[in-house]
Amino acid sequence: MTQPAATTPSAPPPPPPEAVGPLMRSLSVLRELAAGGGRQPVGDLVRRTDLARSTVDRVLSTLARLGYVRIEGRDAVLAPRLLELGNAYLAASELPDRLGPLADRLADELDESVSLAVPDGDGVRFVHQATRRRAMSLAFRIGDLLPAERGAPGALFADHWDAADWRRWRARRAADPTDAGFPAVPPRHAADRADDSAGQGPDAASAAGFEARVAAARDAGWSLDDQLIEPGLVAVAVPVRDTAGRTVCALSVVSHTSRLSAAELPDAVLPRLRETVSAMEYALSLPRDAASAPDTASVPDTEPGPSHPAHATWMRASKQELGPEFVESMARGLITLTAFGAGRAELPLTAVAEATGLARATARRALITLEHLGYLATDGKLFRPTPKVLELGFAHLSGLTLPAIAQPHLVALVERVHDSASMAVLSGEDIQYVARVPTVRIMSVNITLGTRFPAYPTSMGRVLLADLPPAELSARLALTDLAPLTRHTVTDPGRFPALLEEVRSHGYALVDEELEEGLRSLAVPVRDRTGRVVSAVNVSTHAGRCTADEARETLLPALRTAASDIEADLWVAGRYARIPVL
């Protein structure tokens, strides 16, 4: 099939008269923050967005109030709560919820990385990753965008392009010969760029090569990536279709030439790939069970926020508190995206207004703006979110670890209580410190990241032990030598289970001078979306500063607030991404 010649990229169409200017400006700031790896000096944002400093300050103030960014010194930093926008798209698509478990199972069976990707313009965006941890393995994240020609799924999606799509693709390649607009992939090889300039190159990622790959994928029913992204990386992709026969996503198995060559990979994985695709297509044909796919709306807020039913009151309170630094039209526009989700893939204007509590005219202007910018698509009556929503920091934020999520909340905790705060996880019979914010005192607790202590004489250890299933707890305690570390250490095996039951009942642990003379520590649990305790946070202080009762009175409320804030971020971040604890 002969494709149209390359053209010069045309200027984007002007915004419609109904477009909400503050919403457009806030999205430009979020895009720049995401492009900069999630952190940018405010001065750089001013230069990169070409907005006035006062405008950027108001945008950031509003985004901070929404919980989408933090201001740390001179830097603006993307915050995990921003993931609720991408979560809304992913939930609406239903692809991770319905197909993700099948992709995970395939990855386990093949012991290879498996991806689900969707088309996004002339690119390919990941919506699910089941990655094998190896020295050489797939490093892409949910939300990462690849050029269509550099990867196995792109040839499957390009088979459905029309003449205008091919013109846009050629124009993009001419305007961006190094793929600078796709930071998730290494720059293209010089030879490939030279071939592409003539449109005659043999390389698979060149114009002629890509057209040939599209035709080959059409004939074979699957697509091969022979080191198109980087040397050594190979993949096979198969289309997944809905009941109408439309390709909705692609399932890929990714390997390395040290394990399987490009010639060997199809024979090794295609039979299981096709079986999994059949199971996926059957899953897509089933009526949706609302109970089987929890939506982002189930994520609890610590206070009424932008996606809370009481958000109108929250808006008014924010405006009263921040005055001109809170731009209501910007906040209203952004929360429009949260109207979508599981069971709400496509919505009319009236439903969006009802879901958000916005006036119909306000919701209409926000929808028109988001559709103009490509974050929503419409058939004239129904609106639906597009994969482009994931460009708003999802890839960066979905790669956060639990300690990274916790760190700013520990900083806030230390500022409030003026004592050191830490986070730890259970590691064998010990706790291991994974995050810590020290305070400056003449007498302070000096602990570094990675430090391990026995779990039994520590407050965080008791919080973590108290959540274990009874059989596992009994097995651990049977192997634990309750050695006396100080004269206060509890060493009676008969007493220890009762202590843990008290911790479980009260929701915190107070340990007084059991690990070290003069050291008092108070800890509370941090739970994931399932309610499982995944870590503990504590405040350590010198026992001479206050009594145990005073410590409970002054420290426990602040600790619980910090844990709740960490959980709120963790629950949003963990909706579709796996959050490592280390």
Short mmCIF file of C-alpha atoms in Angstrom, two decimals, residues 53-372:
data_model
loop_
_atom_site.label_atom_id
_atom_site.label_comp_id
_atom_site.label_asym_id
_atom_site.label_seq_id
_atom_site.Cartn_x
_atom_site.Cartn_y
_atom_site.Cartn_z
CA ARG A 53 5.56 34.07 36.58
CA SER A 54 2.41 35.19 38.38
CA THR A 55 0.33 32.84 36.21
CA VAL A 56 2.61 29.87 36.92
CA ASP A 57 2.49 30.65 40.63
CA ARG A 58 -1.32 30.64 40.60
CA VAL A 59 -1.39 27.42 38.59
CA LEU A 60 0.98 25.72 41.02
CA SER A 61 -0.90 27.02 44.03
CA THR A 62 -4.13 25.55 42.68
CA LEU A 63 -2.49 22.26 41.71
CA ALA A 64 -0.93 22.04 45.17
CA ARG A 65 -4.34 22.54 46.75
CA LEU A 66 -5.70 19.74 44.58
CA GLY A 67 -2.83 17.55 45.81
CA TYR A 68 -1.41 17.17 42.30
CA VAL A 69 1.92 18.91 42.97
CA ARG A 70 4.10 19.83 45.93
CA ILE A 71 6.30 22.87 46.24
CA GLU A 72 9.70 21.98 47.68
CA GLY A 73 11.88 25.03 47.96
CA ARG A 74 12.23 26.44 44.45
CA ASP A 75 10.99 23.27 42.79
CA ALA A 76 7.56 22.06 41.78
CA VAL A 77 7.17 18.28 42.16
CA LEU A 78 4.45 15.99 40.84
CA ALA A 79 2.52 14.35 43.69
CA PRO A 80 0.96 10.84 43.69
CA ARG A 81 -2.60 12.19 43.94
CA LEU A 82 -2.23 13.28 40.29
CA LEU A 83 -2.46 9.60 39.37
CA GLU A 84 -6.21 9.76 39.94
CA LEU A 85 -6.55 11.35 36.49
CA GLY A 86 -4.74 8.47 34.77
CA ASN A 87 -6.57 6.00 36.98
CA ALA A 88 -9.85 7.41 35.66
CA TYR A 89 -8.82 6.62 32.08
CA LEU A 90 -7.52 3.14 32.95
CA ALA A 91 -10.65 2.28 34.90
CA ALA A 92 -12.86 3.56 32.11
CA SER A 93 -10.98 1.49 29.53
CA GLU A 94 -11.37 -1.63 31.73
CA LEU A 95 -8.30 -3.10 30.01
CA PRO A 96 -6.05 -3.45 33.09
CA ASP A 97 -8.91 -4.76 35.23
CA ARG A 98 -10.20 -7.31 32.73
CA LEU A 99 -6.99 -8.27 30.93
CA GLY A 100 -4.22 -7.48 33.42
CA PRO A 101 -4.57 -10.73 35.43
CA LEU A 102 -4.34 -12.76 32.21
CA ALA A 103 -1.21 -10.86 31.18
CA ASP A 104 0.31 -11.49 34.61
CA ARG A 105 -0.40 -15.19 34.34
CA LEU A 106 1.21 -15.34 30.89
CA ALA A 107 4.32 -13.61 32.23
CA ASP A 108 4.56 -16.17 35.02
CA GLU A 109 4.15 -19.09 32.62
CA LEU A 110 6.68 -17.85 30.06
CA ASP A 111 9.01 -16.18 32.58
CA GLU A 112 9.17 -13.21 30.22
CA SER A 113 7.96 -9.62 30.45
CA VAL A 114 4.46 -9.06 29.11
CA SER A 115 2.82 -5.76 28.16
CA LEU A 116 -0.56 -4.39 27.16
CA ALA A 117 -0.44 -1.33 24.91
CA VAL A 118 -3.00 0.89 23.20
CA PRO A 119 -2.71 3.26 20.23
CA ASP A 120 -2.25 6.94 21.06
CA GLY A 121 -2.06 9.06 17.93
CA ASP A 122 0.97 7.86 16.00
CA GLY A 123 2.41 6.36 19.15
CA VAL A 124 1.91 3.36 21.40
CA ARG A 125 1.20 3.79 25.10
CA PHE A 126 1.52 1.09 27.76
CA VAL A 127 -1.47 0.44 30.03
CA HIS A 128 -0.22 -2.66 31.87
CA GLN A 129 3.19 -4.18 32.59
CA ALA A 130 4.11 -7.57 34.01
CA THR A 131 7.88 -7.29 34.18
CA ARG A 132 10.44 -9.96 34.99
CA ARG A 133 13.25 -8.67 37.17
CA ARG A 134 16.54 -9.38 35.47
CA ALA A 135 19.82 -7.61 34.89
CA MET A 136 18.58 -6.95 31.33
CA SER A 137 14.81 -6.54 31.34
CA LEU A 138 12.01 -4.27 30.20
CA ALA A 139 12.17 -0.89 31.88
CA PHE A 140 9.01 0.73 30.51
CA ARG A 141 6.29 1.94 32.84
CA ILE A 142 2.53 2.30 32.58
CA GLY A 143 1.94 5.49 30.65
CA ASP A 144 5.20 5.47 28.68
CA LEU A 145 4.78 6.45 25.03
CA LEU A 146 6.73 4.87 22.14
CA PRO A 147 6.78 5.80 18.44
CA ALA A 148 4.55 3.43 16.52
CA GLU A 149 7.42 2.33 14.28
CA ARG A 150 9.66 1.34 17.19
CA GLY A 151 8.05 -1.71 18.71
CA ALA A 152 5.88 -4.67 17.91
CA PRO A 153 2.40 -3.21 18.68
CA GLY A 154 2.75 -0.18 16.40
CA ALA A 155 2.55 -2.20 13.18
CA LEU A 156 -0.72 -3.74 14.37
CA PHE A 157 -2.27 -0.35 15.11
CA ALA A 158 -0.96 1.35 11.94
CA ASP A 159 -2.83 -1.17 9.82
CA HIS A 160 -5.96 0.81 10.71
CA TRP A 161 -4.57 4.23 9.83
CA ASP A 162 -6.14 6.30 7.08
CA ALA A 163 -4.31 8.66 4.70
CA ALA A 164 -4.45 11.53 7.21
CA ASP A 165 -2.92 9.36 9.91
CA TRP A 166 -0.02 8.41 7.63
CA ARG A 167 0.53 12.06 6.74
CA ARG A 168 0.72 12.99 10.42
CA TRP A 169 3.12 10.14 11.07
CA ARG A 170 5.46 11.21 8.25
CA ALA A 171 5.28 14.82 9.36
CA ARG A 172 6.19 13.86 12.90
CA ARG A 173 9.15 11.79 11.71
CA ALA A 174 10.39 14.66 9.59
CA ALA A 175 10.02 17.15 12.44
CA ASP A 176 11.53 14.85 15.10
CA PRO A 177 14.22 12.74 13.45
CA THR A 178 15.78 11.66 16.75
CA ASP A 179 12.54 10.78 18.58
CA ALA A 180 13.21 13.50 21.13
CA GLY A 181 9.48 13.69 21.71
CA PHE A 182 9.56 10.14 23.06
CA PRO A 183 11.86 10.24 26.10
CA ALA A 184 11.00 6.63 27.04
CA VAL A 185 13.09 5.30 24.13
CA PRO A 186 16.76 5.81 23.23
CA PRO A 187 17.45 8.15 20.27
CA ARG A 188 17.17 6.58 16.84
CA HIS A 189 20.28 5.24 15.14
CA ALA A 190 21.99 7.59 12.73
CA ALA A 191 21.70 5.10 9.88
CA ASP A 192 17.97 4.81 10.40
CA ARG A 193 17.56 8.60 10.42
CA ALA A 194 19.51 8.90 7.18
CA ASP A 195 17.42 6.21 5.52
CA ASP A 196 14.22 7.82 6.68
CA SER A 197 15.09 11.18 5.18
CA ALA A 198 14.76 9.59 1.77
CA GLY A 199 11.87 7.37 2.78
CA GLN A 200 13.57 4.41 1.12
CA GLY A 201 15.60 2.86 3.92
CA PRO A 202 15.60 -0.87 4.60
CA ASP A 203 15.62 -0.51 8.37
CA ALA A 204 12.46 -1.77 10.05
CA ALA A 205 11.87 1.55 11.82
CA SER A 206 12.34 3.65 8.65
CA ALA A 207 9.37 4.79 6.58
CA ALA A 208 9.63 2.04 3.97
CA GLY A 209 10.58 -0.53 6.59
CA PHE A 210 7.61 0.35 8.76
CA GLU A 211 5.19 0.08 5.85
CA ALA A 212 6.61 -3.37 5.09
CA ARG A 213 6.23 -4.41 8.73
CA VAL A 214 2.61 -3.23 8.73
CA ALA A 215 1.87 -5.35 5.67
CA ALA A 216 3.67 -8.36 7.13
CA ALA A 217 1.78 -8.05 10.43
CA ARG A 218 -1.50 -7.85 8.55
CA ASP A 219 -0.73 -11.08 6.69
CA ALA A 220 0.68 -12.97 9.69
CA GLY A 221 -1.71 -11.74 12.39
CA TRP A 222 1.21 -10.83 14.65
CA SER A 223 4.11 -8.39 14.69
CA LEU A 224 7.81 -8.77 15.46
CA ASP A 225 10.16 -6.24 17.05
CA ASP A 226 13.73 -7.21 16.23
CA GLN A 227 15.72 -4.76 18.38
CA LEU A 228 13.82 -1.70 17.17
CA ILE A 229 13.89 -0.03 20.57
CA GLU A 230 17.42 -0.90 21.57
CA PRO A 231 19.99 -3.62 20.81
CA GLY A 232 19.13 -6.95 22.39
CA LEU A 233 15.44 -6.25 23.02
CA VAL A 234 13.01 -8.40 20.99
CA ALA A 235 9.24 -8.76 21.16
CA VAL A 236 6.20 -10.35 19.58
CA ALA A 237 2.76 -8.70 19.68
CA VAL A 238 -0.73 -9.99 18.86
CA PRO A 239 -3.85 -7.81 18.53
CA VAL A 240 -6.70 -8.10 21.04
CA ARG A 241 -10.11 -7.32 19.53
CA ASP A 242 -13.48 -6.45 21.01
CA THR A 243 -16.76 -8.07 20.05
CA ALA A 244 -17.08 -5.71 17.06
CA GLY A 245 -13.73 -6.87 15.70
CA ARG A 246 -11.89 -3.63 16.53
CA THR A 247 -8.32 -3.85 17.77
CA VAL A 248 -8.47 -2.32 21.25
CA CYS A 249 -4.99 -3.19 22.46
CA ALA A 250 -1.98 -5.36 21.75
CA LEU A 251 -0.49 -8.08 23.95
CA SER A 252 3.30 -8.32 23.74
CA VAL A 253 5.88 -10.73 25.05
CA VAL A 254 9.28 -9.10 25.41
CA SER A 255 12.58 -10.94 25.73
CA HIS A 256 16.30 -10.44 25.23
CA THR A 257 18.54 -11.95 22.59
CA SER A 258 20.60 -13.51 25.38
CA ARG A 259 17.54 -15.73 26.01
CA LEU A 260 15.82 -15.97 22.63
CA SER A 261 16.71 -14.57 19.24
CA ALA A 262 14.17 -12.72 17.10
CA ALA A 263 13.90 -15.84 14.94
CA GLU A 264 13.29 -18.10 17.95
CA LEU A 265 10.89 -15.90 19.92
CA PRO A 266 7.74 -16.36 17.77
CA ASP A 267 7.90 -20.16 17.86
CA ALA A 268 8.54 -20.07 21.61
CA VAL A 269 5.69 -17.75 22.63
CA LEU A 270 3.04 -17.48 19.89
CA PRO A 271 1.00 -20.56 20.92
CA ARG A 272 0.55 -19.27 24.48
CA LEU A 273 0.13 -15.69 23.25
CA ARG A 274 -2.76 -16.72 21.03
CA GLU A 275 -4.38 -18.74 23.80
CA THR A 276 -4.16 -15.74 26.12
CA VAL A 277 -5.56 -13.41 23.48
CA SER A 278 -8.54 -15.74 23.06
CA ALA A 279 -9.10 -15.62 26.82
CA MET A 280 -8.78 -11.83 26.76
CA GLU A 281 -11.28 -11.43 23.96
CA TYR A 282 -13.69 -13.63 25.87
CA ALA A 283 -13.14 -11.49 28.98
CA LEU A 284 -13.95 -8.37 26.96
CA SER A 285 -17.21 -9.94 25.77
CA LEU A 286 -18.52 -10.52 29.30
CA PRO A 287 -20.91 -8.05 30.96
CA ARG A 288 -19.08 -5.90 33.42
CA ASP A 289 -19.47 -6.86 37.08
CA ALA A 290 -19.18 -3.65 39.07
CA ALA A 291 -17.92 -5.57 42.09
CA SER A 292 -15.03 -7.11 40.16
CA ALA A 293 -13.22 -3.91 39.28
CA PRO A 294 -12.94 -1.37 42.09
CA ASP A 295 -12.90 2.17 40.78
CA THR A 296 -10.74 5.07 41.78
CA ALA A 297 -13.79 6.52 43.49
CA SER A 298 -13.27 3.91 46.21
CA VAL A 299 -10.01 5.53 47.24
CA PRO A 300 -10.70 7.29 50.52
CA ASP A 301 -9.65 10.88 51.05
CA THR A 302 -8.34 12.18 54.34
CA GLU A 303 -10.55 15.24 53.80
CA PRO A 304 -13.10 16.26 51.18
CA GLY A 305 -11.09 16.79 48.05
CA PRO A 306 -11.63 17.32 44.36
CA SER A 307 -13.25 13.94 43.72
CA HIS A 308 -15.29 13.89 46.93
CA PRO A 309 -19.10 14.31 46.79
CA ALA A 310 -18.68 17.44 48.93
CA HIS A 311 -16.22 18.99 46.48
CA ALA A 312 -18.38 22.09 45.94
CA THR A 313 -17.97 22.94 49.61
CA TRP A 314 -14.27 22.07 49.33
CA MET A 315 -13.95 24.45 46.35
CA ARG A 316 -15.51 27.32 48.26
CA ALA A 317 -13.32 26.70 51.28
CA SER A 318 -10.21 26.58 49.08
CA LYS A 319 -11.15 29.86 47.43
CA GLN A 320 -11.81 31.52 50.76
CA GLU A 321 -8.48 30.33 52.15
CA LEU A 322 -6.24 30.99 49.14
CA GLY A 323 -8.08 33.85 47.46
CA PRO A 324 -6.74 34.65 43.98
CA GLU A 325 -4.09 31.93 44.33
CA PHE A 326 -6.84 29.32 43.87
CA VAL A 327 -8.25 29.28 40.32
CA GLU A 328 -11.64 27.60 40.49
CA SER A 329 -12.11 27.22 36.74
CA MET A 330 -8.81 25.32 36.57
CA ALA A 331 -9.73 23.01 39.44
CA ARG A 332 -13.20 22.37 38.05
CA GLY A 333 -11.79 21.53 34.65
CA LEU A 334 -9.35 18.99 36.02
CA ILE A 335 -11.89 17.21 38.20
CA THR A 336 -14.05 16.72 35.12
CA LEU A 337 -11.69 13.88 34.18
CA THR A 338 -12.50 12.10 37.45
CA ALA A 339 -16.13 11.72 36.38
CA PHE A 340 -15.03 8.79 34.22
CA GLY A 341 -14.11 5.38 35.56
CA ALA A 342 -15.20 1.76 35.77
CA GLY A 343 -18.70 1.50 34.36
CA ARG A 344 -18.43 5.11 33.18
CA ALA A 345 -16.35 4.74 30.03
CA GLU A 346 -18.53 7.11 28.01
CA LEU A 347 -20.67 9.86 29.49
CA PRO A 348 -22.96 12.56 28.14
CA LEU A 349 -22.60 16.14 29.32
CA THR A 350 -25.47 15.80 31.79
CA ALA A 351 -23.89 12.77 33.49
CA VAL A 352 -20.53 14.54 33.80
CA ALA A 353 -22.20 17.56 35.39
CA GLU A 354 -24.07 15.32 37.84
CA ALA A 355 -20.98 13.26 38.72
CA THR A 356 -18.86 16.32 39.45
CA GLY A 357 -21.54 18.60 40.85
CA LEU A 358 -20.64 21.25 38.30
CA ALA A 359 -23.09 23.48 36.53
CA ARG A 360 -23.95 22.15 33.09
CA ALA A 361 -22.39 25.16 31.35
CA THR A 362 -19.19 24.81 33.40
CA ALA A 363 -18.89 21.10 32.66
CA ARG A 364 -19.53 21.75 28.96
CA ARG A 365 -16.69 24.26 28.70
CA ALA A 366 -14.32 21.91 30.51
CA LEU A 367 -15.25 19.00 28.23
CA ILE A 368 -14.79 21.13 25.11
CA THR A 369 -11.36 22.23 26.36
CA LEU A 370 -10.24 18.69 27.18
CA GLU A 371 -11.50 17.41 23.85
CA HIS A 372 -9.61 20.17 22.02
#
